[in-house]
CSV table of N, CA, C and O in Angstrom, one decimal:
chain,number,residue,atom,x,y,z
H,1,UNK,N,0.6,11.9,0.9
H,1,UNK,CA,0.6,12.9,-0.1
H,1,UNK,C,-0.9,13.1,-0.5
H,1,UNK,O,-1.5,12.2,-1.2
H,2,UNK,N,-1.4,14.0,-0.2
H,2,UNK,CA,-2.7,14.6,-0.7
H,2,UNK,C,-2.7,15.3,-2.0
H,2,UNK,O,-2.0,16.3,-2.3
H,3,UNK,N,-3.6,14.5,-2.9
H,3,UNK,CA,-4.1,14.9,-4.3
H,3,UNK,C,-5.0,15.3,-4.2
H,3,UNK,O,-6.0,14.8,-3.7
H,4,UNK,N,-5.0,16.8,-5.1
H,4,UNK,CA,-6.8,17.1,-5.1
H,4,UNK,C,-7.5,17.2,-3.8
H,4,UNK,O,-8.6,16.8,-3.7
H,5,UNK,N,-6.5,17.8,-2.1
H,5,UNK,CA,-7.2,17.3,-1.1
H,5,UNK,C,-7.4,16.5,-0.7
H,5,UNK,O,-7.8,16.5,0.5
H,6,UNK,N,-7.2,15.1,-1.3
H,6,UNK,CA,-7.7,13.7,-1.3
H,6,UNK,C,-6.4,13.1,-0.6
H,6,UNK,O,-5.3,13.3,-1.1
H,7,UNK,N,-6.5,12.3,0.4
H,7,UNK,CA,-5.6,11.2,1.1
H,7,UNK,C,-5.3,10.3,-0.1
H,7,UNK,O,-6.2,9.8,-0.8
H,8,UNK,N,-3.9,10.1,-0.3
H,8,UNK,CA,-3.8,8.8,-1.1
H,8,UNK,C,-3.5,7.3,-0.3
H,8,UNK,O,-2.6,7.0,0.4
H,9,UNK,N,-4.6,6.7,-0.7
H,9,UNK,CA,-3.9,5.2,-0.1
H,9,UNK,C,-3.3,4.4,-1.2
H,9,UNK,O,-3.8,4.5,-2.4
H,10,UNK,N,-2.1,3.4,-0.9
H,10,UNK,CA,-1.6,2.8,-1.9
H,10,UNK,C,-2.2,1.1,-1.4
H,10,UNK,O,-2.1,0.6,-0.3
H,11,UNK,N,-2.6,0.5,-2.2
H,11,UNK,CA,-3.3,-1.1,-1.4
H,11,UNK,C,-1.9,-1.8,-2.2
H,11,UNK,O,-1.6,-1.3,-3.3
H,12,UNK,N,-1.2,-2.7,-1.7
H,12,UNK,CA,-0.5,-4.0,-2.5
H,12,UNK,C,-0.9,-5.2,-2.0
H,12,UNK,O,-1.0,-5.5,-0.8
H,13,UNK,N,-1.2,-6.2,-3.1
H,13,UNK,CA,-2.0,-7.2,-2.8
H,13,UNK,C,-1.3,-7.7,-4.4
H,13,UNK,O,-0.8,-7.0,-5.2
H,14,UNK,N,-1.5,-9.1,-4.4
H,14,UNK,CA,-1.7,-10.0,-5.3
H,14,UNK,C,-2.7,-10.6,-6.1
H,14,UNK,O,-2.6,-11.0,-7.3
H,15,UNK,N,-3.8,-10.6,-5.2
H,15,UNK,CA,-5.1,-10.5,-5.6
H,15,UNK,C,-5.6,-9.7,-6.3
H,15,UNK,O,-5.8,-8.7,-5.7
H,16,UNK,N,-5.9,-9.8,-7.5
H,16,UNK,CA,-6.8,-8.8,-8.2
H,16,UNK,C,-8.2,-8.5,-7.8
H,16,UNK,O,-8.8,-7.4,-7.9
H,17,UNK,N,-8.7,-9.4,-7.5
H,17,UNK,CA,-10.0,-9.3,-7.0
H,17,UNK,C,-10.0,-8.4,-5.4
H,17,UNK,O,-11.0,-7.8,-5.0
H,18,UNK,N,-9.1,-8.5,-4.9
H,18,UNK,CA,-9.1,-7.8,-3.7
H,18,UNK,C,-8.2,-6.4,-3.9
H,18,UNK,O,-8.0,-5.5,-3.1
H,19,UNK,N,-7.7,-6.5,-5.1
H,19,UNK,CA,-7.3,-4.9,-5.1
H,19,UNK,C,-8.6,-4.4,-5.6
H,19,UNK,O,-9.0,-3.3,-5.1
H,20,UNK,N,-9.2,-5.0,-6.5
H,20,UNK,CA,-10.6,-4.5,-7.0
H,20,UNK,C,-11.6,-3.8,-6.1
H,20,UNK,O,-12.0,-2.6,-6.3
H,21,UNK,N,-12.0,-4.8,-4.9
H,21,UNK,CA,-12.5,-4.4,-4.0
H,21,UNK,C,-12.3,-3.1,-3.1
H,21,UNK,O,-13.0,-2.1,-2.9
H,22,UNK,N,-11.0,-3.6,-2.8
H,22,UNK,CA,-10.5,-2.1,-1.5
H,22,UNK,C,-10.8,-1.2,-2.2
H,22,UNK,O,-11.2,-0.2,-1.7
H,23,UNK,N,-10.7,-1.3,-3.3
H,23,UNK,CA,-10.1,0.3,-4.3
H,23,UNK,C,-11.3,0.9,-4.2
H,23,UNK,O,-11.4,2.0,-3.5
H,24,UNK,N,-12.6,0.1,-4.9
H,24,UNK,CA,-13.9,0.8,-5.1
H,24,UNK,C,-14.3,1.3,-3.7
H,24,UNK,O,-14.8,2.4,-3.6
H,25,UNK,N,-14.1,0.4,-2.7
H,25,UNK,CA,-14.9,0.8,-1.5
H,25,UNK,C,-14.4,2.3,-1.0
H,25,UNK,O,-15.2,3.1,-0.7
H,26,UNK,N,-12.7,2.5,-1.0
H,26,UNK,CA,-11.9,3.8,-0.7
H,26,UNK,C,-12.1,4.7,-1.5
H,26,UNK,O,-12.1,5.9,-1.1
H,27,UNK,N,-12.4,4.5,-2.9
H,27,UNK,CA,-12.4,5.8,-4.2
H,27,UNK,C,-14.1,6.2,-3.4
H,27,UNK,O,-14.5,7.4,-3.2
H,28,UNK,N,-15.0,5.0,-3.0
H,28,UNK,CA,-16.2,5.8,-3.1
H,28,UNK,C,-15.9,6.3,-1.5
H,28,UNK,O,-16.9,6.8,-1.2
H,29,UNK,N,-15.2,6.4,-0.7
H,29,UNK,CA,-14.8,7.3,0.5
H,29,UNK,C,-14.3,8.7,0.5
H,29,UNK,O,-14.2,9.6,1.3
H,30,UNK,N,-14.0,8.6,-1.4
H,30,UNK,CA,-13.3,9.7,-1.4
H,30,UNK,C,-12.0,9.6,-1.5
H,30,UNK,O,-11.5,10.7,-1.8
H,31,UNK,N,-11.1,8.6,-1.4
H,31,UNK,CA,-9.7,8.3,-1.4
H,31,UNK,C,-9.2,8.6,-2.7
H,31,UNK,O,-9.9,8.5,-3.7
H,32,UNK,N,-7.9,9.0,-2.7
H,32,UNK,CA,-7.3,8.4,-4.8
H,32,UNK,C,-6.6,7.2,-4.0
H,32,UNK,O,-6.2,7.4,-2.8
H,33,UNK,N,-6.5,5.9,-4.6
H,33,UNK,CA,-6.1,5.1,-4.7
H,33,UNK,C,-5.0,4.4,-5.4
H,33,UNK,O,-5.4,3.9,-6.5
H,34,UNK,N,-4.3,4.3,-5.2
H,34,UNK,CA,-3.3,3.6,-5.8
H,34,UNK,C,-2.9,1.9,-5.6
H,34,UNK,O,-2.9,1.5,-4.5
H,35,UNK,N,-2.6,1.0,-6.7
H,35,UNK,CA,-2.9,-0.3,-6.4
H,35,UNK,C,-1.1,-0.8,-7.0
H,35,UNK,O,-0.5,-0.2,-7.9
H,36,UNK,N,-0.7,-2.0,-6.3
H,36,UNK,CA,0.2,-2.8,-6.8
H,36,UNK,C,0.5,-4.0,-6.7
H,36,UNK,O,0.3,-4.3,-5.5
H,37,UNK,N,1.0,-5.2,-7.4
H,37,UNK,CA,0.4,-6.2,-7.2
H,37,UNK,C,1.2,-7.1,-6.2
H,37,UNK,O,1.0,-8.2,-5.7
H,38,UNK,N,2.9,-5.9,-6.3
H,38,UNK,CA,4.4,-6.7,-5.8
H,38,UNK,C,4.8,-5.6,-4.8
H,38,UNK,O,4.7,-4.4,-4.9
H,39,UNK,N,5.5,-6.6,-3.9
H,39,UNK,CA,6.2,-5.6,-2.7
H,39,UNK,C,7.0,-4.4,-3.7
H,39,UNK,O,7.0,-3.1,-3.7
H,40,UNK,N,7.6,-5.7,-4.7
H,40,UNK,CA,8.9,-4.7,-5.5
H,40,UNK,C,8.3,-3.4,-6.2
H,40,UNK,O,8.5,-2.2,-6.0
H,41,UNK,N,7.5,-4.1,-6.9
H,41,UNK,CA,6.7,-2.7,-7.5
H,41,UNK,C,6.3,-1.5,-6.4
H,41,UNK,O,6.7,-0.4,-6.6
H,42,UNK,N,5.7,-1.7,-5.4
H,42,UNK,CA,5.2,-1.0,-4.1
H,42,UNK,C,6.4,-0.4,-3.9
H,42,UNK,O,6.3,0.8,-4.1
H,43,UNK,N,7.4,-0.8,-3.5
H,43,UNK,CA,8.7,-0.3,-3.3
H,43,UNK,C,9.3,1.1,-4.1
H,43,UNK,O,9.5,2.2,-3.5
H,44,UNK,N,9.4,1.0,-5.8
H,44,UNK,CA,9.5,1.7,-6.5
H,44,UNK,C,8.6,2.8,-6.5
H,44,UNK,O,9.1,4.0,-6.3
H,45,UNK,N,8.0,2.7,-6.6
H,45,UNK,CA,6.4,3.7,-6.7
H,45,UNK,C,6.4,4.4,-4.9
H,45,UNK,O,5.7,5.4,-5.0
H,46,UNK,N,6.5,4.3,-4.3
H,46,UNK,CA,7.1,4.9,-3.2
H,46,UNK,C,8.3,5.6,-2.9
H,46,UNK,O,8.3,6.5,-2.0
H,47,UNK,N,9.0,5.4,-3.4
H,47,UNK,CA,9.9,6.4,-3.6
H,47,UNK,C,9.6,7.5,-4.4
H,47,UNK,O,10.2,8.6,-4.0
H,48,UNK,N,8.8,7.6,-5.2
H,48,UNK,CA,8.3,8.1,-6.7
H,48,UNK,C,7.7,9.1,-5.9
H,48,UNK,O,7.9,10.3,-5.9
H,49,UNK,N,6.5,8.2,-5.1
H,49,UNK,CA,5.1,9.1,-4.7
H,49,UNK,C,4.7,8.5,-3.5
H,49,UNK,O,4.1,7.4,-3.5
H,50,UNK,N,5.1,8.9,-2.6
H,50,UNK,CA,4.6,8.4,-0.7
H,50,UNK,C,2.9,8.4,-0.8
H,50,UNK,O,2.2,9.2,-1.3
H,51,UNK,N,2.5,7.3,-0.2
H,51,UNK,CA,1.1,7.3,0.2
H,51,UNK,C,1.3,7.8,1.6
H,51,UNK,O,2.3,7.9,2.4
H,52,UNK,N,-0.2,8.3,1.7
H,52,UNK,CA,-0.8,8.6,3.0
H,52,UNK,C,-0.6,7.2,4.0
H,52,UNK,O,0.1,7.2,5.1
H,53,UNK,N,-1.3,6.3,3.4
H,53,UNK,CA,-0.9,5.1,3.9
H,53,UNK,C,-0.8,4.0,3.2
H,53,UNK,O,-0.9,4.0,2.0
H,54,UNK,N,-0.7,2.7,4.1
H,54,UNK,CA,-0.5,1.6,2.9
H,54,UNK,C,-1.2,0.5,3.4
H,54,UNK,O,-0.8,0.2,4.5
H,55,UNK,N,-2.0,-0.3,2.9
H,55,UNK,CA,-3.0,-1.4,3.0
H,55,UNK,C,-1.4,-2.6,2.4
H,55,UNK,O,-0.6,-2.4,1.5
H,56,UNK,N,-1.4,-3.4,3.2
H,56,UNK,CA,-0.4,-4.2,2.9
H,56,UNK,C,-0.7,-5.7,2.8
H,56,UNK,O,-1.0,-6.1,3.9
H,57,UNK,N,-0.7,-6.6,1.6
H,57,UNK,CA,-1.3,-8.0,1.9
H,57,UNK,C,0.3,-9.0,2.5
H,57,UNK,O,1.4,-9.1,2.0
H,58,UNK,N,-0.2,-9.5,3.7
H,58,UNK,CA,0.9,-10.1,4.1
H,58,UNK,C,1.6,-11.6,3.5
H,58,UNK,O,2.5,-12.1,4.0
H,59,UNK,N,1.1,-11.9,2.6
H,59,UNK,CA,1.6,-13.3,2.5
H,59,UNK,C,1.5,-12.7,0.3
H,59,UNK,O,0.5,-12.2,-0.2
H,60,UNK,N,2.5,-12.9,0.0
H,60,UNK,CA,2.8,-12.4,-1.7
H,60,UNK,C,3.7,-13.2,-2.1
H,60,UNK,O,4.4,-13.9,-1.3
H,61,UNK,N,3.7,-13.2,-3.4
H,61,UNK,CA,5.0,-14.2,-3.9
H,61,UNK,C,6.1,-13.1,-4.0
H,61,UNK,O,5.8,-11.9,-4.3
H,62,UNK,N,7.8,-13.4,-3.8
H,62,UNK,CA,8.6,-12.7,-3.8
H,62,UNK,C,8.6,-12.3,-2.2
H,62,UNK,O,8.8,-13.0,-1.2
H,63,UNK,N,8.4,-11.3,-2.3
H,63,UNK,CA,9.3,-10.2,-1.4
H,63,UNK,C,7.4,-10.0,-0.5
H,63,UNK,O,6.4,-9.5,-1.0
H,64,UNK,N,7.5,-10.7,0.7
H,64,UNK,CA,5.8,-11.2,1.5
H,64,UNK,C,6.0,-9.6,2.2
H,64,UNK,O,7.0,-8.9,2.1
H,65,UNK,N,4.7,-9.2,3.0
H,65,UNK,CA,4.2,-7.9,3.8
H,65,UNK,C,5.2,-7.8,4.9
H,65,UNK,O,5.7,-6.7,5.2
H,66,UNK,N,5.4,-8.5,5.3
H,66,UNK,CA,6.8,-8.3,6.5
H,66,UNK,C,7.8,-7.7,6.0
H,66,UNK,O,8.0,-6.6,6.5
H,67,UNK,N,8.6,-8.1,5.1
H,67,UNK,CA,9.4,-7.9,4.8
H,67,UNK,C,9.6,-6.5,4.3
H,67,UNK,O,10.6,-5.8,4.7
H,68,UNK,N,8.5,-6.0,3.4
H,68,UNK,CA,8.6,-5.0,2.9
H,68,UNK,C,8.7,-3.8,4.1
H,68,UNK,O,9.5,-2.9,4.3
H,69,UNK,N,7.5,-4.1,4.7
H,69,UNK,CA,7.2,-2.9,6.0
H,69,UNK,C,8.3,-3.0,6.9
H,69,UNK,O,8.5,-2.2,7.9
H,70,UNK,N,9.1,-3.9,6.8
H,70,UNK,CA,10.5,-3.8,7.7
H,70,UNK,C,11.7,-2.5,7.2
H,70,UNK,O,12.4,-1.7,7.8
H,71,UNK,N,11.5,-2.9,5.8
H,71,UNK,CA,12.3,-2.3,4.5
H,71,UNK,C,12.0,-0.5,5.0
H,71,UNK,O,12.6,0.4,5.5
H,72,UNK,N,10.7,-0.7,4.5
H,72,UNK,CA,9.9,0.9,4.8
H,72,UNK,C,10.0,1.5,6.5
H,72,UNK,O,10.2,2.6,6.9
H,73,UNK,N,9.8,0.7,7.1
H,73,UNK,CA,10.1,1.6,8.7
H,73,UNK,C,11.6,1.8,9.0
H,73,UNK,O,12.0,2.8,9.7
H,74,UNK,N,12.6,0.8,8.5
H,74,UNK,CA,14.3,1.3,8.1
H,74,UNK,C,14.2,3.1,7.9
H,74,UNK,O,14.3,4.0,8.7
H,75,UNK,N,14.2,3.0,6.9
H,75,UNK,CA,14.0,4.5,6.2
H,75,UNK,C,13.4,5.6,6.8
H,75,UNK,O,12.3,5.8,6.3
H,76,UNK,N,13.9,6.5,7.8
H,76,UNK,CA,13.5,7.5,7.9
H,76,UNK,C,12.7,8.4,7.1
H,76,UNK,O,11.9,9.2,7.5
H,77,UNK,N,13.3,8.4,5.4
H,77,UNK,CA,11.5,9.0,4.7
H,77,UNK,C,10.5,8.4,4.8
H,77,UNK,O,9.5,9.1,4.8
H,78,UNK,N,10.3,7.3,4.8
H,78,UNK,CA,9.4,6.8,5.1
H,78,UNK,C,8.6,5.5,6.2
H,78,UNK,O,7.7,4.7,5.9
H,79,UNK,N,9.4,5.8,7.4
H,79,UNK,CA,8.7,5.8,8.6
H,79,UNK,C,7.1,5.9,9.1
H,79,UNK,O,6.3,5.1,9.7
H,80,UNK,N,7.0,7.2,8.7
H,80,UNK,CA,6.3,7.8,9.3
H,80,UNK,C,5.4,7.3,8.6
H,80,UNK,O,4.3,7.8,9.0
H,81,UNK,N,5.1,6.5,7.6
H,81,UNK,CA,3.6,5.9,6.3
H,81,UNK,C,2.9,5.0,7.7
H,81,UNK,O,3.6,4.3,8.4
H,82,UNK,N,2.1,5.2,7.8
H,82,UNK,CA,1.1,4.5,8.6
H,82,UNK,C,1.1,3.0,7.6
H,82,UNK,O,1.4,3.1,6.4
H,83,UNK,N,0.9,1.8,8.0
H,83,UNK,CA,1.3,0.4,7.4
H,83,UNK,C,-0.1,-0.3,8.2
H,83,UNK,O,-0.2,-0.3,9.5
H,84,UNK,N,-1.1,-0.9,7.4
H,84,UNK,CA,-2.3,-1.8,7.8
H,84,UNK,C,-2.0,-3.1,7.3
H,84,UNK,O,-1.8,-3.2,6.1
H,85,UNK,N,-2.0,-4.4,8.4
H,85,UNK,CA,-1.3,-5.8,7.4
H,85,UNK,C,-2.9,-5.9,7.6
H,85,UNK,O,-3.7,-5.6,8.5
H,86,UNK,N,-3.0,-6.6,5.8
H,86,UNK,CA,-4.5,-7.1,5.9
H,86,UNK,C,-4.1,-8.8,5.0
H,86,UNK,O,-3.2,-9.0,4.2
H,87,UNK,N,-5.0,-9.5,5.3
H,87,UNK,CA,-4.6,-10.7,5.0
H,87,UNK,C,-6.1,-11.8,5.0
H,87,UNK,O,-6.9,-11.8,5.9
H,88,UNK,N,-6.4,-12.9,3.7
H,88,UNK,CA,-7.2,-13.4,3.7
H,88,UNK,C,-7.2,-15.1,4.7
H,88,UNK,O,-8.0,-16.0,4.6
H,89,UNK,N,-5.9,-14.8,5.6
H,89,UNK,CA,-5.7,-16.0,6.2
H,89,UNK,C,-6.5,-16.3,7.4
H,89,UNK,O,-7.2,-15.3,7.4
H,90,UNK,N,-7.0,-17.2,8.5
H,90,UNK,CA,-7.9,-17.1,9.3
H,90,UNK,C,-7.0,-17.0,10.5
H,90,UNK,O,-7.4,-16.9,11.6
């Protein structure tokens, strides 16, 4: 969904400090940004308002990145969201 022309990316992460980051680095790209900190929340808020795409942290408490993006490629409305697993694990 483009705002203002602008690609929205949605990042979900648990990390604050790493939603912190992606955000600034994408807003100064030009992105709107959207941030969450739970699959569940991410969940809700997609229904609401589809991102362009979704920066996804794989390992979360609750409901982890797998899971979710399994949930979201089910769904024919939203399939088609491009899904990036990013993760601080080595």
């Amino acid at each position: 969904m483009q705002t203002n022309g602008r690609h929205t990316v949605l990042v979900i992460d648990d990390n604050s400090v790493n939603l912190q980051q992606l955000s600034a680095i994408l807003r100064q790209e030009n992105y709107t940004v959207i941030t969450c900190k739970t699959s569940e929340e991410a969940l809700q808020l997609i229904q609401h308002q589809p991102p362009d795409i979704i920066l996804l942290d794989v390992m979360m408490p609750g409901m982890d990145g797998f899971s979710l993006c399994r949930i979201l490629k089910q769904d024919e409305l939203f399939s088609h969201i491009p899904i990036i697993f990013i993760t601080s694990l080595s």
